[in-house]
GROMACS .gro file of C-alpha atoms in nm:
model
  366
    1MET     CA    1 -10.232   2.347 -10.630
    2THR     CA    2  -9.874   2.357 -10.572
    3ASN     CA    3  -9.724   2.438 -10.235
    4TYR     CA    4  -9.487   2.678 -10.418
    5SER     CA    5  -9.323   2.835 -10.078
    6LYS     CA    6  -9.120   2.509 -10.004
    7LEU     CA    7  -8.974   2.460 -10.380
    8PRO     CA    8  -8.651   2.655 -10.480
    9ALA     CA    9  -8.629   2.806 -10.831
   10ILE     CA   10  -8.365   2.949 -11.058
   11LEU     CA   11  -8.311   3.269 -11.280
   12VAL     CA   12  -8.019   3.265 -11.507
   13LEU     CA   13  -7.930   3.575 -11.726
   14GLU     CA   14  -7.767   3.566 -12.036
   15ASP     CA   15  -7.469   3.731 -11.914
   16GLY     CA   16  -7.410   3.475 -11.636
   17THR     CA   17  -7.583   3.633 -11.359
   18VAL     CA   18  -7.760   3.406 -11.118
   19TYR     CA   19  -8.043   3.464 -10.893
   20HIS     CA   20  -8.183   3.233 -10.636
   21GLY     CA   21  -8.564   3.231 -10.516
   22LYS     CA   22  -8.879   3.000 -10.456
   23ALA     CA   23  -9.112   2.858 -10.714
   24ALA     CA   24  -9.429   3.066 -10.820
   25GLY     CA   25  -9.708   2.936 -11.064
   26LYS     CA   26  -9.636   2.596 -11.271
   27ILE     CA   27  -9.332   2.402 -11.186
   28GLY     CA   28  -9.098   2.358 -11.498
   29THR     CA   29  -8.867   2.582 -11.707
   30THR     CA   30  -8.932   2.874 -11.941
   31THR     CA   31  -8.690   3.107 -12.149
   32GLY     CA   32  -8.745   3.448 -12.288
   33GLU     CA   33  -8.646   3.796 -12.324
   34ILE     CA   34  -8.632   3.947 -11.981
   35CYS     CA   35  -8.774   4.285 -11.910
   36PHE     CA   36  -8.924   4.495 -11.655
   37ASN     CA   37  -9.276   4.701 -11.600
   38THR     CA   38  -9.247   4.981 -11.368
   39GLY     CA   39  -9.664   4.962 -11.318
   40THR     CA   40  -9.788   4.997 -10.966
   41THR     CA   41 -10.104   4.814 -11.078
   42GLY     CA   42 -10.254   4.596 -11.346
   43TYR     CA   43 -10.057   4.306 -11.326
   44GLN     CA   44 -10.316   4.079 -11.501
   45GLU     CA   45 -10.373   4.304 -11.797
   46ILE     CA   46  -9.978   4.297 -11.834
   47PHE     CA   47  -9.989   3.891 -11.838
   48THR     CA   48 -10.249   3.878 -12.082
   49ASP     CA   49 -10.098   4.159 -12.341
   50PRO     CA   50  -9.999   3.987 -12.647
   51SER     CA   51  -9.722   4.248 -12.697
   52TYR     CA   52  -9.536   4.068 -12.386
   53PHE     CA   53  -9.553   3.728 -12.606
   54GLY     CA   54  -9.204   3.550 -12.552
   55GLN     CA   55  -9.087   3.767 -12.283
   56ILE     CA   56  -9.016   3.714 -11.913
   57MET     CA   57  -9.165   4.002 -11.688
   58VAL     CA   58  -9.009   4.138 -11.402
   59THR     CA   59  -9.246   4.331 -11.168
   60THR     CA   60  -9.125   4.642 -10.997
   61ASN     CA   61  -9.402   4.673 -10.770
   62ALA     CA   62  -9.352   4.456 -10.438
   63HIS     CA   63  -9.666   4.273 -10.430
   64ILE     CA   64  -9.827   4.062 -10.700
   65GLY     CA   65 -10.146   3.806 -10.649
   66ASN     CA   66 -10.276   4.032 -10.394
   67TYR     CA   67 -10.595   4.127 -10.573
   68GLY     CA   68 -10.626   3.796 -10.703
   69ILE     CA   69 -10.771   3.723 -11.086
   70ASP     CA   70 -11.071   3.857 -11.235
   71GLU     CA   71 -11.163   3.723 -11.578
   72ASP     CA   72 -11.301   4.079 -11.693
   73ASP     CA   73 -10.967   4.225 -11.670
   74THR     CA   74 -10.806   4.027 -11.952
   75GLU     CA   75 -10.658   4.178 -12.244
   76SER     CA   76 -10.665   3.867 -12.445
   77GLY     CA   77 -10.755   3.488 -12.443
   78LYS     CA   78 -10.472   3.386 -12.241
   79ILE     CA   79 -10.149   3.457 -12.057
   80GLN     CA   80  -9.918   3.590 -12.316
   81ILE     CA   81  -9.599   3.632 -12.095
   82ALA     CA   82  -9.326   3.353 -12.113
   83GLY     CA   83  -9.268   3.400 -11.734
   84LEU     CA   84  -9.274   3.581 -11.418
   85VAL     CA   85  -9.025   3.737 -11.196
   86CYS     CA   86  -9.150   3.899 -10.859
   87LYS     CA   87  -9.063   3.974 -10.506
   88ASN     CA   88  -9.356   3.894 -10.316
   89TYR     CA   89  -9.606   3.652 -10.474
   90ASN     CA   90  -9.919   3.641 -10.287
   91ILE     CA   91 -10.167   3.342 -10.338
   92ASN     CA   92 -10.432   3.477 -10.063
   93TYR     CA   93 -10.594   3.763 -10.237
   94SER     CA   94 -10.851   4.049 -10.095
   95ARG     CA   95 -11.085   4.166 -10.391
   96LYS     CA   96 -11.450   4.042 -10.394
   97MET     CA   97 -11.469   4.050 -10.737
   98ALA     CA   98 -11.174   3.820 -10.810
   99ASP     CA   99 -11.255   3.480 -10.949
  100GLU     CA  100 -10.926   3.248 -10.845
  101SER     CA  101 -10.597   3.320 -10.683
  102ILE     CA  102 -10.295   3.372 -10.914
  103GLN     CA  103 -10.156   3.057 -10.830
  104SER     CA  104 -10.423   2.822 -10.985
  105TYR     CA  105 -10.449   3.108 -11.270
  106PHE     CA  106 -10.071   3.036 -11.342
  107GLU     CA  107 -10.123   2.650 -11.337
  108GLU     CA  108 -10.397   2.656 -11.536
  109GLY     CA  109 -10.209   2.891 -11.809
  110ASN     CA  110  -9.896   2.651 -11.780
  111LEU     CA  111  -9.694   2.983 -11.676
  112VAL     CA  112  -9.372   2.914 -11.496
  113GLY     CA  113  -9.225   3.202 -11.232
  114ILE     CA  114  -8.997   3.268 -10.968
  115SER     CA  115  -9.053   3.495 -10.645
  116ASP     CA  116  -8.854   3.601 -10.347
  117ILE     CA  117  -8.623   3.783 -10.591
  118ASP     CA  118  -8.429   4.093 -10.500
  119THR     CA  119  -8.616   4.280 -10.803
  120ARG     CA  120  -8.463   4.621 -10.729
  121SER     CA  121  -8.113   4.471 -10.783
  122LEU     CA  122  -8.244   4.281 -11.109
  123VAL     CA  123  -8.392   4.569 -11.235
  124ARG     CA  124  -8.071   4.797 -11.191
  125HIS     CA  125  -7.887   4.522 -11.357
  126ILE     CA  126  -8.112   4.503 -11.663
  127ARG     CA  127  -8.123   4.867 -11.692
  128ASN     CA  128  -7.753   4.890 -11.690
  129LYS     CA  129  -7.672   4.602 -11.907
  130GLY     CA  130  -7.990   4.612 -12.147
  131ALA     CA  131  -8.229   4.345 -12.274
  132MET     CA  132  -8.117   4.007 -12.281
  133ASN     CA  133  -8.246   3.626 -12.289
  134ALA     CA  134  -8.321   3.452 -11.917
  135ILE     CA  135  -8.411   3.135 -11.827
  136ILE     CA  136  -8.637   3.016 -11.497
  137SER     CA  137  -8.668   2.677 -11.357
  138SER     CA  138  -8.824   2.499 -11.054
  139GLU     CA  139  -8.735   2.179 -11.223
  140ASN     CA  140  -8.383   2.191 -11.293
  141LEU     CA  141  -8.122   2.382 -11.034
  142ASP     CA  142  -7.796   2.288 -11.234
  143VAL     CA  143  -7.656   2.654 -11.372
  144GLU     CA  144  -7.448   2.523 -11.639
  145SER     CA  145  -7.737   2.313 -11.786
  146LEU     CA  146  -7.956   2.615 -11.780
  147LYS     CA  147  -7.714   2.802 -11.915
  148ALA     CA  148  -7.678   2.555 -12.228
  149THR     CA  149  -8.027   2.568 -12.270
  150LEU     CA  150  -8.032   2.926 -12.283
  151ALA     CA  151  -7.783   2.969 -12.518
  152THR     CA  152  -8.014   2.810 -12.795
  153VAL     CA  153  -8.282   3.063 -12.755
  154PRO     CA  154  -8.290   3.304 -13.028
  155SER     CA  155  -8.290   3.667 -12.974
  156MET     CA  156  -8.562   3.892 -13.013
  157ASP     CA  157  -8.394   4.088 -13.248
  158GLY     CA  158  -8.508   3.962 -13.604
  159LEU     CA  159  -8.815   3.781 -13.464
  160GLU     CA  160  -9.163   3.761 -13.600
  161LEU     CA  161  -9.413   3.683 -13.357
  162SER     CA  162  -9.715   3.869 -13.460
  163SER     CA  163  -9.852   3.596 -13.668
  164GLN     CA  164  -9.844   3.372 -13.342
  165VAL     CA  165 -10.063   3.574 -13.149
  166SER     CA  166 -10.318   3.718 -13.398
  167THR     CA  167 -10.653   3.578 -13.459
  168THR     CA  168 -10.673   3.311 -13.697
  169GLU     CA  169 -11.005   3.373 -13.833
  170PRO     CA  170 -11.158   3.732 -13.892
  171TYR     CA  171 -11.432   3.840 -13.605
  172PHE     CA  172 -11.665   4.129 -13.519
  173TYR     CA  173 -11.661   4.363 -13.240
  174GLY     CA  174 -11.936   4.607 -13.141
  175ASN     CA  175 -12.266   4.724 -13.268
  176GLU     CA  176 -12.322   4.632 -13.649
  177ASP     CA  177 -12.542   4.926 -13.668
  178ALA     CA  178 -12.279   5.135 -13.542
  179PRO     CA  179 -12.245   5.450 -13.804
  180VAL     CA  180 -11.870   5.384 -13.862
  181ARG     CA  181 -11.685   5.063 -13.951
  182VAL     CA  182 -11.307   5.012 -13.904
  183ALA     CA  183 -11.112   4.740 -14.039
  184VAL     CA  184 -10.864   4.632 -13.771
  185LEU     CA  185 -10.531   4.440 -13.856
  186ASP     CA  186 -10.446   4.245 -13.534
  187LEU     CA  187 -10.086   4.195 -13.467
  188GLY     CA  188 -10.158   4.113 -13.119
  189ILE     CA  189 -10.438   4.365 -13.032
  190LYS     CA  190 -10.551   4.455 -12.665
  191LYS     CA  191 -10.921   4.404 -12.596
  192ASN     CA  192 -10.947   4.755 -12.453
  193ILE     CA  193 -10.870   4.893 -12.774
  194LEU     CA  194 -11.196   4.731 -12.920
  195ARG     CA  195 -11.370   4.837 -12.619
  196ASN     CA  196 -11.250   5.182 -12.703
  197PHE     CA  197 -11.375   5.196 -13.035
  198ASP     CA  198 -11.730   5.028 -12.943
  199GLN     CA  199 -11.760   5.310 -12.701
  200ARG     CA  200 -11.718   5.548 -12.970
  201GLU     CA  201 -11.998   5.385 -13.218
  202VAL     CA  202 -11.774   5.181 -13.412
  203TYR     CA  203 -11.832   4.839 -13.543
  204ALA     CA  204 -11.502   4.673 -13.585
  205LYS     CA  205 -11.414   4.366 -13.816
  206VAL     CA  206 -11.062   4.199 -13.666
  207PHE     CA  207 -10.831   4.036 -13.927
  208PRO     CA  208 -10.556   3.784 -13.904
  209ALA     CA  209 -10.189   3.950 -13.893
  210LYS     CA  210 -10.128   3.858 -14.261
  211THR     CA  211 -10.464   3.977 -14.431
  212THR     CA  212 -10.407   4.197 -14.714
  213PHE     CA  213 -10.528   4.535 -14.790
  214ALA     CA  214 -10.745   4.384 -15.082
  215GLU     CA  215 -10.894   4.145 -14.834
  216MET     CA  216 -11.015   4.394 -14.593
  217GLN     CA  217 -11.136   4.645 -14.838
  218GLU     CA  218 -11.381   4.396 -14.944
  219TRP     CA  219 -11.568   4.483 -14.629
  220ASN     CA  220 -11.574   4.821 -14.713
  221PRO     CA  221 -11.468   4.996 -14.403
  222ALA     CA  222 -11.429   5.347 -14.357
  223GLY     CA  223 -11.083   5.356 -14.197
  224TYR     CA  224 -10.817   5.116 -14.090
  225PHE     CA  225 -10.637   5.041 -13.764
  226ILE     CA  226 -10.281   4.875 -13.718
  227SER     CA  227 -10.250   4.731 -13.372
  228ASN     CA  228 -10.021   4.665 -13.117
  229GLY     CA  229  -9.825   4.334 -13.090
  230PRO     CA  230  -9.493   4.143 -13.025
  231GLY     CA  231  -9.169   4.103 -13.184
  232ASP     CA  232  -8.921   4.275 -13.430
  233PRO     CA  233  -9.127   4.514 -13.669
  234SER     CA  234  -8.878   4.500 -13.937
  235ALA     CA  235  -8.933   4.120 -13.976
  236MET     CA  236  -9.291   4.165 -14.081
  237SER     CA  237  -9.285   4.246 -14.422
  238TYR     CA  238  -9.607   4.104 -14.488
  239ALA     CA  239  -9.751   4.405 -14.231
  240ILE     CA  240  -9.522   4.680 -14.384
  241GLN     CA  241  -9.674   4.596 -14.761
  242THR     CA  242 -10.034   4.624 -14.619
  243VAL     CA  243  -9.973   4.937 -14.463
  244LYS     CA  244  -9.794   5.077 -14.778
  245ASP     CA  245 -10.122   4.974 -14.975
  246ILE     CA  246 -10.357   5.162 -14.734
  247LEU     CA  247 -10.146   5.449 -14.792
  248ALA     CA  248 -10.160   5.427 -15.175
  249ALA     CA  249 -10.513   5.414 -15.138
  250ASP     CA  250 -10.530   5.725 -14.911
  251GLN     CA  251 -10.751   5.579 -14.659
  252PRO     CA  252 -10.789   5.675 -14.280
  253MET     CA  253 -10.547   5.490 -14.067
  254PHE     CA  254 -10.437   5.504 -13.717
  255GLY     CA  255 -10.152   5.290 -13.559
  256ILE     CA  256 -10.045   5.201 -13.200
  257CYS     CA  257  -9.715   5.071 -13.074
  258LEU     CA  258  -9.612   4.805 -13.335
  259GLY     CA  259  -9.880   4.928 -13.560
  260HIS     CA  260  -9.663   5.278 -13.521
  261GLN     CA  261  -9.338   5.112 -13.582
  262ILE     CA  262  -9.518   4.945 -13.897
  263LEU     CA  263  -9.630   5.265 -14.038
  264ALA     CA  264  -9.272   5.429 -13.998
  265LEU     CA  265  -9.157   5.107 -14.206
  266ALA     CA  266  -9.361   5.172 -14.474
  267ASN     CA  267  -9.248   5.540 -14.508
  268ASP     CA  268  -8.895   5.411 -14.519
  269ILE     CA  269  -8.808   5.513 -14.140
  270ARG     CA  270  -8.619   5.223 -13.985
  271THR     CA  271  -8.692   5.091 -13.639
  272GLN     CA  272  -8.417   4.976 -13.390
  273LYS     CA  273  -8.401   4.787 -13.078
  274MET     CA  274  -8.395   4.988 -12.769
  275HIS     CA  275  -8.134   4.930 -12.497
  276ASN     CA  276  -8.426   4.864 -12.232
  277GLY     CA  277  -8.752   4.981 -12.405
  278HIS     CA  278  -9.029   5.156 -12.219
  279ARG     CA  279  -9.253   4.932 -12.019
  280GLY     CA  280  -9.508   5.111 -11.739
  281ILE     CA  281  -9.776   5.329 -11.686
  282ASN     CA  282  -9.608   5.647 -11.583
  283HIS     CA  283  -9.394   5.781 -11.923
  284PRO     CA  284  -9.438   6.165 -11.987
  285VAL     CA  285  -9.499   6.252 -12.359
  286LYS     CA  286  -9.532   6.579 -12.517
  287ASN     CA  287  -9.783   6.643 -12.801
  288ILE     CA  288  -9.596   6.907 -12.991
  289ILE     CA  289  -9.889   6.959 -13.223
  290ALA     CA  290 -10.106   7.073 -12.951
  291ASN     CA  291  -9.853   7.203 -12.719
  292ARG     CA  292  -9.954   6.992 -12.423
  293CYS     CA  293  -9.840   6.698 -12.243
  294GLU     CA  294  -9.997   6.368 -12.108
  295ILE     CA  295  -9.861   6.046 -11.875
  296THR     CA  296  -9.902   5.742 -12.102
  297SER     CA  297  -9.858   5.379 -12.074
  298GLN     CA  298  -9.607   5.202 -12.287
  299ASN     CA  299  -9.500   4.844 -12.372
  300HIS     CA  300  -9.231   4.831 -12.656
  301GLY     CA  301  -8.855   4.715 -12.689
  302PHE     CA  302  -8.828   4.889 -13.041
  303GLY     CA  303  -8.869   5.226 -13.148
  304VAL     CA  304  -8.827   5.441 -13.471
  305VAL     CA  305  -8.508   5.627 -13.571
  306ALA     CA  306  -8.513   5.991 -13.524
  307GLU     CA  307  -8.253   6.066 -13.745
  308ASP     CA  308  -8.465   5.882 -14.031
  309ILE     CA  309  -8.751   6.115 -13.965
  310GLU     CA  310  -8.564   6.432 -13.949
  311GLN     CA  311  -8.443   6.359 -14.327
  312SER     CA  312  -8.787   6.233 -14.435
  313ASP     CA  313  -9.020   6.457 -14.662
  314LYS     CA  314  -9.261   6.173 -14.573
  315VAL     CA  315  -9.345   6.178 -14.236
  316GLU     CA  316  -9.346   6.462 -13.944
  317VAL     CA  317  -9.318   6.409 -13.567
  318THR     CA  318  -9.636   6.476 -13.356
  319HIS     CA  319  -9.525   6.357 -13.006
  320ILE     CA  320  -9.207   6.297 -12.839
  321ASN     CA  321  -9.081   6.103 -12.491
  322LEU     CA  322  -9.018   6.370 -12.223
  323ASN     CA  323  -8.740   6.125 -12.044
  324ASP     CA  324  -8.513   6.034 -12.353
  325GLN     CA  325  -8.671   6.264 -12.632
  326SER     CA  326  -8.767   5.934 -12.853
  327ILE     CA  327  -9.039   5.945 -13.101
  328GLU     CA  328  -9.384   5.866 -12.968
  329GLY     CA  329  -9.596   5.997 -13.257
  330ILE     CA  330  -9.610   6.038 -13.610
  331ARG     CA  331  -9.818   6.149 -13.926
  332VAL     CA  332  -9.802   6.119 -14.282
  333ILE     CA  333  -9.765   6.437 -14.482
  334GLY     CA  334 -10.041   6.463 -14.718
  335LYS     CA  335 -10.241   6.145 -14.589
  336ASN     CA  336 -10.477   6.069 -14.319
  337ALA     CA  337 -10.246   5.853 -14.163
  338PHE     CA  338 -10.102   5.869 -13.795
  339SER     CA  339  -9.960   5.677 -13.512
  340VAL     CA  340  -9.847   5.670 -13.150
  341GLN     CA  341  -9.582   5.460 -12.996
  342TYR     CA  342  -9.773   5.429 -12.660
  343HIS     CA  343 -10.110   5.290 -12.555
  344PRO     CA  344 -10.386   5.551 -12.551
  345GLU     CA  345 -10.645   5.256 -12.466
  346SER     CA  346 -10.403   5.240 -12.121
  347SER     CA  347 -10.510   4.946 -11.982
  348PRO     CA  348 -10.343   4.977 -11.702
  349GLY     CA  349 -10.288   5.315 -11.710
  350PRO     CA  350 -10.386   5.708 -11.689
  351HIS     CA  351 -10.656   5.817 -11.954
  352ASP     CA  352 -10.475   6.125 -12.084
  353SER     CA  353 -10.450   6.001 -12.444
  354ARG     CA  354 -10.789   5.859 -12.513
  355TYR     CA  355 -10.859   6.177 -12.751
  356LEU     CA  356 -10.641   5.999 -13.011
  357PHE     CA  357 -10.927   5.752 -13.063
  358ASP     CA  358 -11.167   6.069 -13.112
  359ASP     CA  359 -10.923   6.220 -13.350
  360PHE     CA  360 -10.943   5.918 -13.549
  361ILE     CA  361 -11.295   5.905 -13.557
  362GLU     CA  362 -11.325   6.277 -13.691
  363LEU     CA  363 -11.050   6.210 -13.937
  364ILE     CA  364 -11.279   5.941 -14.081
  365LYS     CA  365 -11.584   6.165 -14.073
  366LYS     CA  366 -11.420   6.436 -14.261
   0.00000   0.00000   0.00000
């Protein structure tokens, strides 16, 4: 295992800002869009969330690695983030359930990171300047060379990534004798979404991202779920068409995060890249239909355009973010379809929004 504490590393941002720290994880170089998560726990779930594919994660919690790695806590089959930036990187862990240290986990997963960074300063910089690309290296400390490499990295704006993280073959999840069958379009799904369906007696068949409605319909499901995932939703014409076809067939449908954005696009509502996005487990949202508030888990860098919804006769708002008034939920008028921008499966996060899975099941049963 690498003695990371003696090796230097460097972080260079797209705007030329440079941070010096220590190597964490595998020795190497990595690039991606830099973002931050305000969660105080759940680092392993964050690392393995496919929605973070292609992104360098800055953790605002000061200690990372202190409770080790437990295989049961993963949200997908591998590490999905492109790199890690943290303050205190702890190889020694204290949780009895843990299988291994974060360092061995990162080396096995080929994850390059940097520690001993002033993450408060970095997060304030990103918050003010907005999302941008970055590069981490523990093998090349030449700033100008790293800047040249970084200049070749494509922007997340316009990038289609779901097909890179989706399952390549359909698979089943849950009890095949369950009374409700749901077809899941995997755009980068988290395991805990499937667990929540299983807990509600749903038998799910998970399909690759580019599966058509006709192909899913052959399984004769009672409803359709459109998952979370990475990248720019407007670059996903295949998924937008699939959702349009589900709507045309008037089938029950529920979307989360990227699925929410795809549902909006299928109804002529534009999406846009946000200045920073929302990433954390403490975002307040108001359900304006039920007139109640909930604390939510979020992870998205794109959002739907509120002005388009105000002028639309196809959809209506169901949830709003109480921090910035951004759209957090919609439903299609006259159809059995709705979506939310946040994560009701909340892994990690509060359980305030689990009712949305129940609402979907009730919609199917009606």
